[in-house]
Tab-separated table of N, CA and C in Angstrom:
chain	number	residue	atom	x	y	z
E	1	MET	N	0.912	-0.823	-0.390
E	1	MET	CA	-0.564	0.317	0.679
E	1	MET	C	0.737	0.905	-0.266
E	2	TYR	N	1.877	1.069	0.486
E	2	TYR	CA	3.434	2.781	1.061
E	2	TYR	C	3.154	2.652	-0.015
E	3	GLU	N	3.794	2.293	-1.366
E	3	GLU	CA	3.878	2.331	-2.783
E	3	GLU	C	2.782	2.720	-3.447
E	4	TYR	N	1.625	1.975	-3.521
E	4	TYR	CA	0.619	3.289	-4.323
E	4	TYR	C	0.978	4.747	-4.042
E	5	GLU	N	0.070	4.188	-2.522
E	5	GLU	CA	0.590	6.005	-2.175
E	5	GLU	C	1.453	7.188	-2.495
E	6	PHE	N	2.345	6.645	-2.360
E	6	PHE	CA	3.755	6.707	-3.483
E	6	PHE	C	3.611	7.037	-4.661
E	7	GLN	N	3.149	6.076	-5.539
E	7	GLN	CA	2.892	6.778	-6.937
E	7	GLN	C	2.121	7.671	-6.784
E	8	GLN	N	1.107	7.609	-6.000
E	8	GLN	CA	-0.441	8.881	-6.190
E	8	GLN	C	0.579	10.166	-5.781
E	9	LEU	N	1.250	10.178	-4.658
E	9	LEU	CA	2.313	11.571	-4.155
E	9	LEU	C	2.810	12.408	-5.453
E	10	ARG	N	3.626	10.562	-5.905
E	10	ARG	CA	4.297	11.241	-7.705
E	10	ARG	C	4.042	11.722	-8.438
E	11	THR	N	2.361	11.552	-8.585
E	11	THR	CA	1.773	12.158	-10.322
E	11	THR	C	0.962	13.105	-10.294
E	12	THR	N	0.312	13.291	-8.596
E	12	THR	CA	0.036	14.747	-8.963
E	12	THR	C	1.421	15.509	-8.907
E	13	ASP	N	2.762	15.153	-8.246
E	13	ASP	CA	3.336	16.442	-7.728
E	13	ASP	C	4.259	16.470	-9.783
E	14	LEU	N	3.675	15.676	-10.659
E	14	LEU	CA	4.243	15.667	-11.755
E	14	LEU	C	3.298	16.045	-12.704
E	15	ILE	N	2.174	16.535	-12.345
E	15	ILE	CA	0.831	17.467	-12.895
E	15	ILE	C	0.734	18.318	-12.555
E	16	ARG	N	1.422	19.250	-10.876
E	16	ARG	CA	1.351	19.552	-10.211
E	16	ARG	C	2.301	20.721	-11.621
E	17	ARG	N	3.255	20.031	-11.350
E	17	ARG	CA	4.373	21.161	-12.256
E	17	ARG	C	4.725	20.811	-13.777
E	18	ALA	N	3.711	20.699	-14.588
E	18	ALA	CA	3.287	20.361	-15.975
E	18	ALA	C	2.350	21.605	-15.895
E	19	ASP	N	1.158	21.807	-15.064
E	19	ASP	CA	0.408	22.900	-14.916
E	19	ASP	C	1.527	24.165	-15.041
E	20	HIS	N	2.283	23.796	-14.254
E	20	HIS	CA	3.206	25.299	-13.664
E	20	HIS	C	3.740	25.656	-14.972
E	21	GLU	N	5.029	24.413	-15.340
E	21	GLU	CA	5.853	24.935	-16.836
E	21	GLU	C	4.766	25.337	-17.897
E	22	ARG	N	3.947	25.184	-18.164
E	22	ARG	CA	2.134	25.621	-18.695
E	22	ARG	C	2.578	26.746	-18.931
E	23	GLN	N	1.838	27.179	-17.641
E	23	GLN	CA	1.643	28.671	-17.479
E	23	GLN	C	2.266	29.744	-17.994
E	24	VAL	N	3.512	29.537	-17.366
E	24	VAL	CA	4.984	30.433	-17.666
E	24	VAL	C	5.608	30.498	-18.601
E	25	ARG	N	4.844	29.337	-19.313
E	25	ARG	CA	5.492	29.208	-20.955
E	25	ARG	C	4.395	30.293	-21.327
E	26	GLU	N	3.091	29.532	-21.538
E	26	GLU	CA	2.027	30.620	-22.075
E	26	GLU	C	1.944	32.441	-21.069
E	27	ALA	N	2.659	32.661	-19.802
E	27	ALA	CA	2.687	34.133	-19.196
E	27	ALA	C	4.116	34.597	-20.509
E	28	ALA	N	5.176	34.170	-20.850
E	28	ALA	CA	6.446	34.255	-21.157
E	28	ALA	C	5.654	34.433	-22.775
E	29	ARG	N	4.857	33.319	-23.388
E	29	ARG	CA	4.433	34.121	-24.827
E	29	ARG	C	3.958	35.229	-24.506
E	30	ALA	N	2.481	35.607	-23.709
E	30	ALA	CA	1.431	37.400	-23.821
E	30	ALA	C	2.690	37.843	-23.466
E	31	ARG	N	3.092	38.027	-22.624
E	31	ARG	CA	4.549	38.949	-23.357
E	31	ARG	C	5.694	38.832	-24.153
E	32	ARG	N	5.757	38.375	-24.888
E	32	ARG	CA	6.349	38.328	-26.091
E	32	ARG	C	5.008	39.029	-26.455
E	33	GLU	N	4.420	38.383	-26.667
E	33	GLU	CA	3.200	39.045	-27.091
E	33	GLU	C	2.707	40.618	-27.928
E	34	THR	N	2.767	40.833	-27.019
E	34	THR	CA	2.242	42.464	-25.864
E	34	THR	C	3.900	43.378	-26.080
E	35	ALA	N	5.341	42.715	-25.891
E	35	ALA	CA	6.621	43.157	-26.739
E	35	ALA	C	7.002	43.523	-28.134
E	36	GLU	N	6.586	43.089	-28.969
E	36	GLU	CA	6.529	42.473	-30.086
E	36	GLU	C	5.808	43.475	-30.640
E	37	SER	N	4.469	43.895	-30.039
E	37	SER	CA	2.867	44.345	-31.355
E	37	SER	C	3.538	46.073	-30.297
E	38	SER	N	4.184	46.302	-29.100
E	38	SER	CA	4.003	47.262	-29.055
E	38	SER	C	4.856	47.754	-29.521
E	39	ALA	N	6.500	47.025	-30.037
E	39	ALA	CA	7.422	47.517	-30.368
E	39	ALA	C	7.105	48.060	-31.496
E	40	GLU	N	6.264	47.008	-32.474
E	40	GLU	CA	5.960	47.321	-33.417
E	40	GLU	C	5.563	48.376	-33.505
E	41	HIS	N	4.152	49.082	-32.723
E	41	HIS	CA	3.613	50.513	-33.038
E	41	HIS	C	5.009	51.533	-33.228
E	42	GLU	N	5.086	51.324	-32.021
E	42	GLU	CA	6.233	52.177	-31.993
E	42	GLU	C	7.758	52.276	-32.481
E	43	SER	N	8.091	51.305	-33.623
E	43	SER	CA	8.566	51.396	-34.697
E	43	SER	C	7.836	52.983	-35.812
E	44	HIS	N	7.061	51.921	-36.245
E	44	HIS	CA	5.970	52.888	-36.662
E	44	HIS	C	5.479	53.892	-37.152
E	45	SER	N	5.532	54.177	-35.724
E	45	SER	CA	4.580	55.429	-34.982
E	45	SER	C	6.931	57.493	-35.384
E	46	ARG	N	7.477	56.142	-34.844
E	46	ARG	CA	9.027	56.636	-35.078
E	46	ARG	C	8.883	57.216	-36.582
E	47	ARG	N	9.001	56.053	-36.999
E	47	ARG	CA	9.583	56.463	-38.378
E	47	ARG	C	9.259	57.194	-39.609
E	48	PHE	N	8.248	57.618	-39.220
E	48	PHE	CA	6.994	58.526	-39.420
E	48	PHE	C	7.234	59.980	-39.020
E	49	GLY	N	7.595	59.832	-38.403
E	49	GLY	CA	8.318	61.795	-37.555
E	49	GLY	C	9.499	62.114	-37.439
E	50	ARG	N	10.386	60.969	-38.189
E	50	ARG	CA	11.807	61.351	-38.474
E	50	ARG	C	12.142	61.850	-39.316
E	51	PRO	N	12.870	63.577	-39.770
E	51	PRO	CA	13.779	63.691	-42.032
E	51	PRO	C	13.707	62.443	-42.094
E	52	ARG	N	13.992	62.344	-43.388
E	52	ARG	CA	15.034	61.405	-44.105
E	52	ARG	C	15.736	62.387	-44.774
E	53	SER	N	17.564	61.654	-44.326
E	53	SER	CA	18.390	62.044	-45.495
E	53	SER	C	19.129	60.915	-45.902
E	54	ALA	N	20.477	61.629	-46.421
E	54	ALA	CA	21.623	60.313	-47.209
E	54	ALA	C	21.923	60.070	-46.032
E	55	ARG	N	22.817	59.056	-46.206
E	55	ARG	CA	23.315	58.381	-45.823
E	55	ARG	C	25.375	58.930	-45.742
E	56	THR	N	25.455	59.435	-44.633
E	56	THR	CA	26.586	60.258	-44.488
E	56	THR	C	28.418	58.315	-45.170
E	57	ALA	N	28.602	58.756	-45.890
E	57	ALA	CA	30.305	58.239	-46.251
E	57	ALA	C	31.604	57.628	-44.980
């Protein structure tokens, strides 16, 4: 019986860890998407505000 209970604890621990890792990945993906969209928006708005000049040699 002891082995069965130990296996149950191990199973629940692995499930808990997998859920936590999934949440971390989702949060990182959401932050990355937010940063990309805001950086994309800023880069477009700044580009049109600057006057263009020829490159110096």
